[in-house]
Structures are given as C-alpha cells and as structure tokens.
PDB file of C-alpha atoms and ligand atoms in Angstrom:
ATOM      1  CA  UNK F1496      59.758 -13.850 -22.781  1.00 80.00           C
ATOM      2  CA  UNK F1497      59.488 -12.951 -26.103  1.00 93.00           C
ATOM      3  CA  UNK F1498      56.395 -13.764 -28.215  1.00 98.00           C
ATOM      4  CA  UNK F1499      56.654 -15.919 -31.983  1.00 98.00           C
ATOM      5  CA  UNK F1500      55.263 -14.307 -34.647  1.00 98.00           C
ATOM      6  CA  UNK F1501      52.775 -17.506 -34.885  1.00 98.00           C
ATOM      7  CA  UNK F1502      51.799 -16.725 -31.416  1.00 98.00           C
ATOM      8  CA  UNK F1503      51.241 -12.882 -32.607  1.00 98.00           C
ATOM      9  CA  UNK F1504      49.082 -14.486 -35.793  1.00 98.00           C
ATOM     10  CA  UNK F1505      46.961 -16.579 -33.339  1.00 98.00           C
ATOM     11  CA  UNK F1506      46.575 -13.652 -30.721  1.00 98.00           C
ATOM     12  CA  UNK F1507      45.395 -11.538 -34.293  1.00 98.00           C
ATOM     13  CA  UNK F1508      43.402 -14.067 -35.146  1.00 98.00           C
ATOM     14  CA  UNK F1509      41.502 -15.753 -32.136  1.00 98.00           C
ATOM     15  CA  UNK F1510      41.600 -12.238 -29.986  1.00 98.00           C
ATOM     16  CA  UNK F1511      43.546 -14.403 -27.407  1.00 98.00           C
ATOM     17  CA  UNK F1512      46.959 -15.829 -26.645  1.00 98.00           C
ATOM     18  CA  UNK F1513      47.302 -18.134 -23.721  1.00 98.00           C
ATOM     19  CA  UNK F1514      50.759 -18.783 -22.147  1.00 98.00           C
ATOM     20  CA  UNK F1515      50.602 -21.686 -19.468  1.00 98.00           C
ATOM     21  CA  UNK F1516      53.066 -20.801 -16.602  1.00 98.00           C
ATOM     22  CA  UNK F1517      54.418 -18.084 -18.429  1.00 98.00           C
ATOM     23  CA  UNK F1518      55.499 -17.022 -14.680  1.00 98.00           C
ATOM     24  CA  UNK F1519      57.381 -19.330 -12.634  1.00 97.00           C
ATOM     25  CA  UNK F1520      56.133 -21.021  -9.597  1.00 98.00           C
ATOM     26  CA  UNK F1521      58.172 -19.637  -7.304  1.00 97.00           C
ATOM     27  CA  UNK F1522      57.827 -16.115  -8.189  1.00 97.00           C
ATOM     28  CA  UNK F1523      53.869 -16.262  -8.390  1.00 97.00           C
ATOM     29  CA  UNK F1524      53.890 -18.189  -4.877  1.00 96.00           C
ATOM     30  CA  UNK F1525      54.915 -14.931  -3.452  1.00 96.00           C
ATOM     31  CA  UNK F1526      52.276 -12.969  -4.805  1.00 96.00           C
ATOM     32  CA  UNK F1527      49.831 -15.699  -3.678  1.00 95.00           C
ATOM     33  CA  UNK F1528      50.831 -15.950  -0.293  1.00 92.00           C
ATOM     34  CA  UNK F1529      50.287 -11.698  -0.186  1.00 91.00           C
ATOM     35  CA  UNK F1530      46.997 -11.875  -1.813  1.00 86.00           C
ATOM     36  CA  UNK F1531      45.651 -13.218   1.317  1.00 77.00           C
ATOM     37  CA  UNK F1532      46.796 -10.414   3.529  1.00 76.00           C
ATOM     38  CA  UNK F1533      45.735  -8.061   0.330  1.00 77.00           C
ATOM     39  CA  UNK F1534      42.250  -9.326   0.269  1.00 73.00           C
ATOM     40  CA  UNK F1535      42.256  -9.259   4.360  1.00 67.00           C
ATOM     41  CA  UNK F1536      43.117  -5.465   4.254  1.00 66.00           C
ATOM     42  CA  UNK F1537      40.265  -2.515   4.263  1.00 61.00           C
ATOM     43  CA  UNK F1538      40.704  -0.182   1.305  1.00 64.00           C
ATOM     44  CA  UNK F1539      38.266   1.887  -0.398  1.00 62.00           C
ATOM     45  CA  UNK F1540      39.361   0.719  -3.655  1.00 72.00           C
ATOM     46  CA  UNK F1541      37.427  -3.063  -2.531  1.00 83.00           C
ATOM     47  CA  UNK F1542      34.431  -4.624  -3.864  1.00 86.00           C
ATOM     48  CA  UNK F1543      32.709  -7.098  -1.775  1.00 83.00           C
ATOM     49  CA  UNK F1544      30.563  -9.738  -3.439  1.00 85.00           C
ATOM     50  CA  UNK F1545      26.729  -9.817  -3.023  1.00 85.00           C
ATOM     51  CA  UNK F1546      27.003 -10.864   1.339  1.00 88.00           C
ATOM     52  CA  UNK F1547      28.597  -7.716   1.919  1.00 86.00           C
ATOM     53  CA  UNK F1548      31.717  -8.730   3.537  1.00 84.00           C
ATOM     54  CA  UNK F1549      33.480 -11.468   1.307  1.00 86.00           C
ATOM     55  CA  UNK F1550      35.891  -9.565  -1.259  1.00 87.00           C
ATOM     56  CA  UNK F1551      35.075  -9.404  -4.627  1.00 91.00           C
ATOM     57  CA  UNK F1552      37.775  -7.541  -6.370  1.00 92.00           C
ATOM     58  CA  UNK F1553      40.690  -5.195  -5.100  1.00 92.00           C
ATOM     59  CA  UNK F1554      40.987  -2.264  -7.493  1.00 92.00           C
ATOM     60  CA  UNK F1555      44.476  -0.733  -8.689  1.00 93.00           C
ATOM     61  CA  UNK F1556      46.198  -2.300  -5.932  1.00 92.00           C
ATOM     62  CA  UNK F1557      49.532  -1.602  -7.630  1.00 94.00           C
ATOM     63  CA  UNK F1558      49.537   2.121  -6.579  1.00 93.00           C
ATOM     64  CA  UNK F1559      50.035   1.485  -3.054  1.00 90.00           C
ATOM     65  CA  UNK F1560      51.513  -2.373  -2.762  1.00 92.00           C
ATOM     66  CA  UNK F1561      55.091  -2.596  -3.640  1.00 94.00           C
ATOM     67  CA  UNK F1562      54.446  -6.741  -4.315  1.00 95.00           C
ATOM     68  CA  UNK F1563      51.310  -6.287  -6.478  1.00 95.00           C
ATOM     69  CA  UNK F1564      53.768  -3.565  -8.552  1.00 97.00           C
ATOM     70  CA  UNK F1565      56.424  -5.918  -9.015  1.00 97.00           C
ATOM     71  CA  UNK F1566      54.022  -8.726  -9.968  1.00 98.00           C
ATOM     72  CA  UNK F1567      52.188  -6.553 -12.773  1.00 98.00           C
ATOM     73  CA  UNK F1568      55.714  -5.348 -14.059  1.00 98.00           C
ATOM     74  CA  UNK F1569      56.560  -9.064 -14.468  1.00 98.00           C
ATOM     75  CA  UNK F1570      58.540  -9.574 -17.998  1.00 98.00           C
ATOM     76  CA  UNK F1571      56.777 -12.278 -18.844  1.00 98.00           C
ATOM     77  CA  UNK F1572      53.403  -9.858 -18.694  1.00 98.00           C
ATOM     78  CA  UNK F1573      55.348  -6.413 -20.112  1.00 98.00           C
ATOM     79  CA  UNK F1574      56.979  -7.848 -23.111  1.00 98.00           C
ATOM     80  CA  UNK F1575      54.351 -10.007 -24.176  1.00 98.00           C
ATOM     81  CA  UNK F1576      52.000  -7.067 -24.407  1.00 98.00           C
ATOM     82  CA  UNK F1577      54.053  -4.187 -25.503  1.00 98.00           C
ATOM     83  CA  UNK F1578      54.473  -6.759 -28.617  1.00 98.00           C
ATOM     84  CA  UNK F1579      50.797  -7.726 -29.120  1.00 98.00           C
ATOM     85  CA  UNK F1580      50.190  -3.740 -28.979  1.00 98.00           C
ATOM     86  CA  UNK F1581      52.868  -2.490 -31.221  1.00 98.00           C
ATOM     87  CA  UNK F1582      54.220   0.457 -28.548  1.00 98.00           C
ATOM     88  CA  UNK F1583      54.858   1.411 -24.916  1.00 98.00           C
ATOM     89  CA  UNK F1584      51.980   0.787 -22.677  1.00 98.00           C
ATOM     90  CA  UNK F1585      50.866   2.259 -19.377  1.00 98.00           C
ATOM     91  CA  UNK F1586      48.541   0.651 -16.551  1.00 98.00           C
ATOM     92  CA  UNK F1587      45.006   1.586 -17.424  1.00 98.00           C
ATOM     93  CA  UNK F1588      43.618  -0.733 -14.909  1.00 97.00           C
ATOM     94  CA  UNK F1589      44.781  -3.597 -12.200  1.00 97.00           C
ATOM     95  CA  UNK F1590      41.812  -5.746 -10.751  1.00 95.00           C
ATOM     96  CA  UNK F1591      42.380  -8.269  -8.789  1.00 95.00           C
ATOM     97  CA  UNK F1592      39.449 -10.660  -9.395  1.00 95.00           C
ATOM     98  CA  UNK F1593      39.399 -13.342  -5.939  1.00 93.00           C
ATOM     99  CA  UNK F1594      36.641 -15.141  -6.663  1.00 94.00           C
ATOM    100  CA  UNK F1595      37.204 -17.290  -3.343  1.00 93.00           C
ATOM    101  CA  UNK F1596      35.654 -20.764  -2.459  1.00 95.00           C
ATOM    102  CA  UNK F1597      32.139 -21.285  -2.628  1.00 96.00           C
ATOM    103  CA  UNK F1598      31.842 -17.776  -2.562  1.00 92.00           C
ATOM    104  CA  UNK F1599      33.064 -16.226  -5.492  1.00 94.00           C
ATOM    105  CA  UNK F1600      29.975 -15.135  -7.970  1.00 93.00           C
ATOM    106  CA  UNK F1601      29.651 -14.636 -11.378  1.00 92.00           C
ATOM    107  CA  UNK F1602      31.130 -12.417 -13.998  1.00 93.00           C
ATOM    108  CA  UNK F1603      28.313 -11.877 -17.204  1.00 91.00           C
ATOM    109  CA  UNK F1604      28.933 -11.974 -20.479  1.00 93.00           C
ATOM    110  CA  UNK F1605      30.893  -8.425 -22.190  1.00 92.00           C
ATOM    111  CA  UNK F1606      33.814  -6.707 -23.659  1.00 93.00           C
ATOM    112  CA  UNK F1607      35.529  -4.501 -22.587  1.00 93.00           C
ATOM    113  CA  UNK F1608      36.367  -2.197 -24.466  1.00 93.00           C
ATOM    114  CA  UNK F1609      32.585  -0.687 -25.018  1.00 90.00           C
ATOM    115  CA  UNK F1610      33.399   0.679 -21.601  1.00 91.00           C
ATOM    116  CA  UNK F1611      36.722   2.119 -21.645  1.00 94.00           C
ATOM    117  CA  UNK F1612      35.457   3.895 -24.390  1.00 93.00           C
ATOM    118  CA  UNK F1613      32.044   5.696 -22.935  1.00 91.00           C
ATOM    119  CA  UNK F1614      32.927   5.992 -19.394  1.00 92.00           C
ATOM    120  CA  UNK F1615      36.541   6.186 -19.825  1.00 95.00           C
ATOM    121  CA  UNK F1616      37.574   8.034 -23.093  1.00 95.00           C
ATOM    122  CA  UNK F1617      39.519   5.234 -24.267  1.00 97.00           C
ATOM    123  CA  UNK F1618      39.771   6.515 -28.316  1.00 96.00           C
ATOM    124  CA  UNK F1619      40.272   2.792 -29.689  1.00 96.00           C
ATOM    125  CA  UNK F1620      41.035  -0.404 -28.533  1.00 96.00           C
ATOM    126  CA  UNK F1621      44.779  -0.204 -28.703  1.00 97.00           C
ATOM    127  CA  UNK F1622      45.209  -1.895 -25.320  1.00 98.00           C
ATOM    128  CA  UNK F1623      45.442  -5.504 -23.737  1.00 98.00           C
ATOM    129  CA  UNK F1624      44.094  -7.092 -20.639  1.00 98.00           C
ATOM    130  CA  UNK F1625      46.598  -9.561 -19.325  1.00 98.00           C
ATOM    131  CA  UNK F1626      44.637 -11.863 -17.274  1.00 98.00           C
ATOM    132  CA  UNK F1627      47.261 -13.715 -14.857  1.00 98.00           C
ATOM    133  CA  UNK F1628      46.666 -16.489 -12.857  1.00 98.00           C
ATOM    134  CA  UNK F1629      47.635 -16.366  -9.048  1.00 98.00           C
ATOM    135  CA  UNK F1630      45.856 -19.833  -8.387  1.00 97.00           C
ATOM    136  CA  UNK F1631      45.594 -22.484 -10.668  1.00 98.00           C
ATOM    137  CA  UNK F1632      42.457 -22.192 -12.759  1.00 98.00           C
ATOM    138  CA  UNK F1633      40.347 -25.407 -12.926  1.00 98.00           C
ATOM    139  CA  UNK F1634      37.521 -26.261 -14.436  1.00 98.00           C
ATOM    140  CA  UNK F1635      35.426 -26.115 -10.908  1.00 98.00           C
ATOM    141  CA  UNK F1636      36.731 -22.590  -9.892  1.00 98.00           C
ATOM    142  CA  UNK F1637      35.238 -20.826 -12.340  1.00 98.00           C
ATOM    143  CA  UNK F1638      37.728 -20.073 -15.139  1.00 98.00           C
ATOM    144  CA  UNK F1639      37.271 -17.096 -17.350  1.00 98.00           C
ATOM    145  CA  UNK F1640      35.056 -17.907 -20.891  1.00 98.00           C
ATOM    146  CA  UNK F1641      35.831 -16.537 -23.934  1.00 98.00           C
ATOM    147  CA  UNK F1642      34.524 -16.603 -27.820  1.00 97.00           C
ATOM    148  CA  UNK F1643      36.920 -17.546 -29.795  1.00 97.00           C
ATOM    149  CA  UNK F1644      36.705 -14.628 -32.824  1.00 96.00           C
ATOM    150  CA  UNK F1645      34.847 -12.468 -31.708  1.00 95.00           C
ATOM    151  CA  UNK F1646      36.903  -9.897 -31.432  1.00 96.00           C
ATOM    152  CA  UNK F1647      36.482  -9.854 -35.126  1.00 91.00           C
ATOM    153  CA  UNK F1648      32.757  -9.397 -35.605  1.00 82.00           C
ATOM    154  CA  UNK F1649      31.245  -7.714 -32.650  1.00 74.00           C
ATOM    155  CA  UNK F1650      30.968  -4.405 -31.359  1.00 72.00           C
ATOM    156  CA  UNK F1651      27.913  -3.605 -29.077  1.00 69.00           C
ATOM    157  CA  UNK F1652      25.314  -1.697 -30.906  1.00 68.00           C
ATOM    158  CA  UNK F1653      24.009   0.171 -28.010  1.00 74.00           C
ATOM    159  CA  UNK F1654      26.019   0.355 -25.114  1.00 77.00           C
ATOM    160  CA  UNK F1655      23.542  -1.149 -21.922  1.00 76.00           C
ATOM    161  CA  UNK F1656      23.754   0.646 -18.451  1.00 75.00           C
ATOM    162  CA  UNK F1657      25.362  -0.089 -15.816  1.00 77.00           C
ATOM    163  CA  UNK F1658      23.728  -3.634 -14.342  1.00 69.00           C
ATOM    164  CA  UNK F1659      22.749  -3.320 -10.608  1.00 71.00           C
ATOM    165  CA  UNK F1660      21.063  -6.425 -10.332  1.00 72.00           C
ATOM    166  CA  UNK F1661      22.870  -9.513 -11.244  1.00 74.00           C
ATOM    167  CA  UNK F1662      26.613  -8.646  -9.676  1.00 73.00           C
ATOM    168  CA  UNK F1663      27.783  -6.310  -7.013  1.00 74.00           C
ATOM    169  CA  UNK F1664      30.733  -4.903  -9.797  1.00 74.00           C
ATOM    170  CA  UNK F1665      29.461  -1.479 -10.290  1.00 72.00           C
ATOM    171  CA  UNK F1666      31.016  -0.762 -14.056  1.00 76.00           C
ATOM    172  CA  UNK F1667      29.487  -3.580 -15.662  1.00 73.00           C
ATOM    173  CA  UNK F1668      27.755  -3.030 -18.881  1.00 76.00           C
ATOM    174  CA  UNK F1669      26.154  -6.517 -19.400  1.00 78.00           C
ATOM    175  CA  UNK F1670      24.719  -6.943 -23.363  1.00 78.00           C
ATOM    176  CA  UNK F1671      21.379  -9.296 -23.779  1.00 82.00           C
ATOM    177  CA  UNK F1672      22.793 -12.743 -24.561  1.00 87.00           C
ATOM    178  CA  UNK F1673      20.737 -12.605 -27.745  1.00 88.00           C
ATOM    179  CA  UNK F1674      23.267 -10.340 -29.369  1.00 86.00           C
ATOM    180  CA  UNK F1675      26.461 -12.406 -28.166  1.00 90.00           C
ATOM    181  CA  UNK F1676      24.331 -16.114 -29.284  1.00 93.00           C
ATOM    182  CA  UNK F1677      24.808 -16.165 -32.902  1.00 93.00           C
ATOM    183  CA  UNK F1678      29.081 -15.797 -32.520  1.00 93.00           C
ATOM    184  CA  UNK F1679      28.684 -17.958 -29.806  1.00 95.00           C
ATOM    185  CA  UNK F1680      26.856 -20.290 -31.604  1.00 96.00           C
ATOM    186  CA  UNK F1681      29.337 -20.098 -34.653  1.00 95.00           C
ATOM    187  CA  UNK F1682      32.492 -20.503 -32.773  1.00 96.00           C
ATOM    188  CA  UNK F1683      31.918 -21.700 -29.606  1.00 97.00           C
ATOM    189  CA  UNK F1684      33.394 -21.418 -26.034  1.00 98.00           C
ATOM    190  CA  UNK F1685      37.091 -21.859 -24.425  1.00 98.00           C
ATOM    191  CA  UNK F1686      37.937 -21.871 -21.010  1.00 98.00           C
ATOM    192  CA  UNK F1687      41.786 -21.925 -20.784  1.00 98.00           C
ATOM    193  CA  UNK F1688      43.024 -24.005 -17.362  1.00 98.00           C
ATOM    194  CA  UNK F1689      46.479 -24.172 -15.731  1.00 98.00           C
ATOM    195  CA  UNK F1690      48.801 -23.781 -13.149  1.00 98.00           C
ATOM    196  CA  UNK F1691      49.078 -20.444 -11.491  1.00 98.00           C
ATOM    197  CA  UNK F1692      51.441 -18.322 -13.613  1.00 98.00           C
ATOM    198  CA  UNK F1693      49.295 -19.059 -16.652  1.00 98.00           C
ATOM    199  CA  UNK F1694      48.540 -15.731 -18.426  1.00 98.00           C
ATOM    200  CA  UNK F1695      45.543 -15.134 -20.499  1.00 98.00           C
ATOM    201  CA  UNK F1696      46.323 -12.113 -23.248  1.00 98.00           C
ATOM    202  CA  UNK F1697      42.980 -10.833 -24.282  1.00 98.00           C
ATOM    203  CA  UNK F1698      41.579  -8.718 -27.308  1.00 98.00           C
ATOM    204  CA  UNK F1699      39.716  -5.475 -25.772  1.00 97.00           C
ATOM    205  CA  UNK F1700      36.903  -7.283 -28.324  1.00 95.00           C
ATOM    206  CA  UNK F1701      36.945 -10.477 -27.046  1.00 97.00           C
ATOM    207  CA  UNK F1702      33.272 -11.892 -25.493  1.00 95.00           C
ATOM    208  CA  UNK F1703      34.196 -13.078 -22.267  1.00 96.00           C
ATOM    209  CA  UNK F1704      32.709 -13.934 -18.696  1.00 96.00           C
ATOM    210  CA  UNK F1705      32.612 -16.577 -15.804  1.00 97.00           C
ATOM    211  CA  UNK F1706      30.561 -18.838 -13.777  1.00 96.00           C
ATOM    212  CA  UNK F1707      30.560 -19.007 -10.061  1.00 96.00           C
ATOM    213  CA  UNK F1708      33.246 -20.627  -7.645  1.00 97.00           C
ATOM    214  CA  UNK F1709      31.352 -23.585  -6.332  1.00 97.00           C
ATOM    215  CA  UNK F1710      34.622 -25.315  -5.713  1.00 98.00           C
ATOM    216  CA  UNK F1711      36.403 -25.570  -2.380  1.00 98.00           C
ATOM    217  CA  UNK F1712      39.542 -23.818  -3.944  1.00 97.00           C
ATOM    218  CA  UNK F1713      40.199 -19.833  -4.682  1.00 96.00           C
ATOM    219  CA  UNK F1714      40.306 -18.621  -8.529  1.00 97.00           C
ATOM    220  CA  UNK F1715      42.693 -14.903  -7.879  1.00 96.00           C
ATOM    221  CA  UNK F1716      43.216 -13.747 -11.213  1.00 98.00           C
ATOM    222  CA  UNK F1717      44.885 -10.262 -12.081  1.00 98.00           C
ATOM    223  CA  UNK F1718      42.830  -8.810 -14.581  1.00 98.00           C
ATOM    224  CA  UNK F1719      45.805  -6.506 -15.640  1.00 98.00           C
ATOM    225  CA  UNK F1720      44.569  -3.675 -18.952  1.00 98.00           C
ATOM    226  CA  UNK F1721      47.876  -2.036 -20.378  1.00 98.00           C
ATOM    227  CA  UNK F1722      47.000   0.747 -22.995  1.00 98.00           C
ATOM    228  CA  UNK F1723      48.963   2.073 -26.044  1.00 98.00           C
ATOM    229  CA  UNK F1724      50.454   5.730 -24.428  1.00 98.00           C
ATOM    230  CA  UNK F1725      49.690   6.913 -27.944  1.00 98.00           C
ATOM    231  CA  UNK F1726      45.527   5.939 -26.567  1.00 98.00           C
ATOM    232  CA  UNK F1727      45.334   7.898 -23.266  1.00 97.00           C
ATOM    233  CA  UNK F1728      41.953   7.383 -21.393  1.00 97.00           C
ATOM    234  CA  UNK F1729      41.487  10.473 -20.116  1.00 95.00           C
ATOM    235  CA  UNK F1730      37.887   9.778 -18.586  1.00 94.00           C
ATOM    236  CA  UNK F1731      36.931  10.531 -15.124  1.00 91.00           C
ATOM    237  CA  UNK F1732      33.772   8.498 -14.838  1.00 89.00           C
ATOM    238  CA  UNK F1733      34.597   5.590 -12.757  1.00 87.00           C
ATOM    239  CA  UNK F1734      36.951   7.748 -10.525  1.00 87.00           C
ATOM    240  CA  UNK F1735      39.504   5.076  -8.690  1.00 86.00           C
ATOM    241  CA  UNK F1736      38.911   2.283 -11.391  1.00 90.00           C
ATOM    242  CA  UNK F1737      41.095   3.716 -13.530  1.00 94.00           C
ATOM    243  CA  UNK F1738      44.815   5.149 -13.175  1.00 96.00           C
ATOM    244  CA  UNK F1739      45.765   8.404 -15.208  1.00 96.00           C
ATOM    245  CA  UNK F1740      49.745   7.414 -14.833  1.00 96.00           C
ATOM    246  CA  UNK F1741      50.722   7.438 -18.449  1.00 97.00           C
ATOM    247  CA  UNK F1742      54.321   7.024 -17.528  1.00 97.00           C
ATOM    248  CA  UNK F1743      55.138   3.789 -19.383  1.00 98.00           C
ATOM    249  CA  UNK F1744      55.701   0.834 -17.743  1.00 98.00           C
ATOM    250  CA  UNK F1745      58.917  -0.575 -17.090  1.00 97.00           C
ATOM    251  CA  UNK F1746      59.353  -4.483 -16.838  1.00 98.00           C
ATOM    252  CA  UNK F1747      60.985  -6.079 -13.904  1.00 97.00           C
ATOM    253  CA  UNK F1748      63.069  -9.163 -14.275  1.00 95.00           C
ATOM    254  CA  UNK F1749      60.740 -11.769 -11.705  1.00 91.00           C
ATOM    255  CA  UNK F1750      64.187 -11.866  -9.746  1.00 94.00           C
ATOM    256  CA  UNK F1751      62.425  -8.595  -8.411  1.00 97.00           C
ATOM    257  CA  UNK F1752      59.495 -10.772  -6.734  1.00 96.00           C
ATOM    258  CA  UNK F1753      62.117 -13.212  -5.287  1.00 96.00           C
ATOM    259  CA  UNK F1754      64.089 -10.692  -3.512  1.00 95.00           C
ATOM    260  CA  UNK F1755      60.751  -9.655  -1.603  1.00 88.00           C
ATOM    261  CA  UNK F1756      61.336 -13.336   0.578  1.00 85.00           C
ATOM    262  CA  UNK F1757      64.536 -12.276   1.547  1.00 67.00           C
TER     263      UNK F1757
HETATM  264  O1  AKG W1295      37.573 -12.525 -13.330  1.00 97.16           O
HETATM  265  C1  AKG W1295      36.815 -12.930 -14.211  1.00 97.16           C
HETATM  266  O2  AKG W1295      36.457 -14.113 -14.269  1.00 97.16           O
HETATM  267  C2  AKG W1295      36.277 -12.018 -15.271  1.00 97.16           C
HETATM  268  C3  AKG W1295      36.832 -10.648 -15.220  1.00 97.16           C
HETATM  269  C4  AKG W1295      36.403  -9.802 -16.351  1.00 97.16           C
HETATM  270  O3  AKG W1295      35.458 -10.060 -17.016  1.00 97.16           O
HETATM  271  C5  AKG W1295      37.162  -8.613 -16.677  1.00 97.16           C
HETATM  272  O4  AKG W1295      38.172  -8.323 -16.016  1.00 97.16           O
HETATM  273  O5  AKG W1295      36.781  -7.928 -17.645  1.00 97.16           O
END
C-alpha cells in the first residue's frame, strides 16, 4: 500500500494518519486467533496489569514468534512508514498492548518520544509507532486518544520519572495534565475506531493515552515503533524493551500470514 502525498500532508500536519483496514480480515484473523495462545504463554518479556496475573502487554514478541514477525513485516505497515520517515527503518520496539475485557487498565497521557530519547538514546524523533489493530477498536474498549497537533507544539519541559503508582507499565513517564490542557483545550481529542486491521500511524510527538476496557470485548493493539537506521537508539536502560537489531526491515507480502493456516 502506498501512501498519497495528501495522506503524507495530513500525517505532517495532524502527527497522525489513520488507515481503516489497511490489513485484510483474513490475514489479521490469524494473528488474532495466536494472540490468545501469545498472551496464554509465560515469558519474561510480559507485563501483567495491576491483579498480578491478567496480561498487560507482551514485549518484543517478534524476536521469538515467527506469526507476530510476519504480522509486524506486513506491507501495509512497512511501506506506509518507511514513506512517512523518509528512509529504511528497523524495529525499535513491538508491544503488544491486550487490554482484555473488563480488565484491561489505563494508559496516561504522554509522548513518546521524551523517552526514547533519555532512557533510550534515541537522537531525534525520526521514527513512527504504527499502532495496528488486532480487534476492532470501539468506543467501549478503550481506543487509543490522541491531540490532534500536538506534535507541533509540545515537547516536555522536564522529563517526569518513571510513574509507579497509577499503571503497572514500568517505562512510563506520565507529564501533569496541566502541561498537556492548554493543546488539549485548543484542538481537542480523537479516538480513531474500526475494524481490526485498522492502523494508527503516529508522530513520536503526538499526546496520546487510553481509558480502561470496561467492555465485555478485548482491545489487542500492536504498538509497533520503527526508527530511521540513520537514528540508532543505542540505550541500554530499559534492557528487553527495546531491540538493538538495526538490520532494516524487510516487508512481507500478507500472503506470508496466510500460508501460516496451511
Ligand atoms: O495501548 C494503548 O492504548 C496505548 C499505548 C501507548 O500509549 C504507547 O504504546 O505508547
């Protein structure tokens, strides 16, 4: 799939680009069905949410599942990127965010890219994170919030420590809400909803965050950050969080995901 030049202008412009079922169904149907067995399996690289047992996030997954590889090497995530970046990428990060039923809790208010750049040594924010649907988002599962713009206008003055109180994610460097109100304020709030294939491309910039899943239904979303290999984090900070493969990323045709089924 290969992006418009409008769609490149909004991306530039909003510090997102969202492409409903930008995968088809039946290729992200067999990454759905493995999630389960995924989120069922005990890996160091797991968070658990705040009850100590239900799954939270499964980190870099792609390093040792041969169906969570082909998924992230997806065309339809690959091209899209390498174009919104200007250059080869490699995988900086791969989180699968489950937020299941009932369960799943919050994500608070941040960008990323303040991050990458203290813990990780992440020079600028030449990178995208390609956040790919593997349910369908609703607006009861808690689907991800962004600012429109703000990419544009923010940058955290002082980079907060790591919060230990509100979430059981361990990297999260949550600003006061007073400094994100004002942009929030100016241009409000999206929540982009769709099928599963849907692909959120996000600004390293971007405000974003999430309610909880109070719904009945799963939210898995890949939370997928490709960086420029002219921007290699070299950082060792958060250890297994993030992959120092700068081998560029080849894209598979989602035939590849297909031929998993047999
Ligand atoms: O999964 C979500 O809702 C949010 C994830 C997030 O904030 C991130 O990956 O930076």
């Amino acid at each position: 799939m290969k992006l418009t030049d409008k769609q490149i202008a909004l991306y530039n412009e909003q510090g997102y680009l969202f492409v409903p079922e930008a995968i088809p169904a039946a290729e992200i149907a067999v990454v759905r069905d493995h999630v389960s067995d995924l989120v069922g399996a005990t890996r160091d690289a797991v968070i658990a949410e705040a009850d100590g047992k239900t799954i939270r996030s499964v980190l870099n997954a792609h390093e040792y599942d041969d169906v969570v590889d082909r998924f992230i090497r997806h065309e339809a995530v690959i091209e899209p990127a390498m174009q919104l970046v200007g250059t080869p990428l490699y995988t900086f990060q791969s989180i699968l965010n489950v937020k299941r039923a009932f369960d799943g809790a919050q994500w608070q208010w941040h960008q990323d890219y303040p991050t990458y750049k203290v813990d990780d040594g992440m020079k600028e924010p030449r990178a995208v994170n390609a956040m790919i649907f593997v349910d369908e988002v609703t607006e009861f599962n808690g689907p991800l919030m962004m600012v429109p713009a703000s990419h544009a206008s923010l940058f955290m003055p002082e980079i907060p420590e790591y919060d230990t109180k509100i979430t059981t994610y361990p990297h999260g460097r949550y600003p006061d809400v007073e400094w994100v109100k004002p942009v929030m304020l100016a241009n409000g709030l999206l929540a982009p909803k769709g099928p599963a294939g849907s692909i959120i491309f996000m600004h390293l910039l971007t405000v974003h965050g999430s309610g909880p899943n109070m719904s009945p239904w799963h939210r898995s979303v890949m939370s997928l950050t490709l960086n420029s290999v002219e921007n290699k984090a070299e950082g060792t900070v958060r250890g297994p969080a993030v992959c120092h493969d700068y081998t560029p990323i080849r894209s598979l045709p989602g035939s590849a995901l297909l031929e998993l089924t047999g």
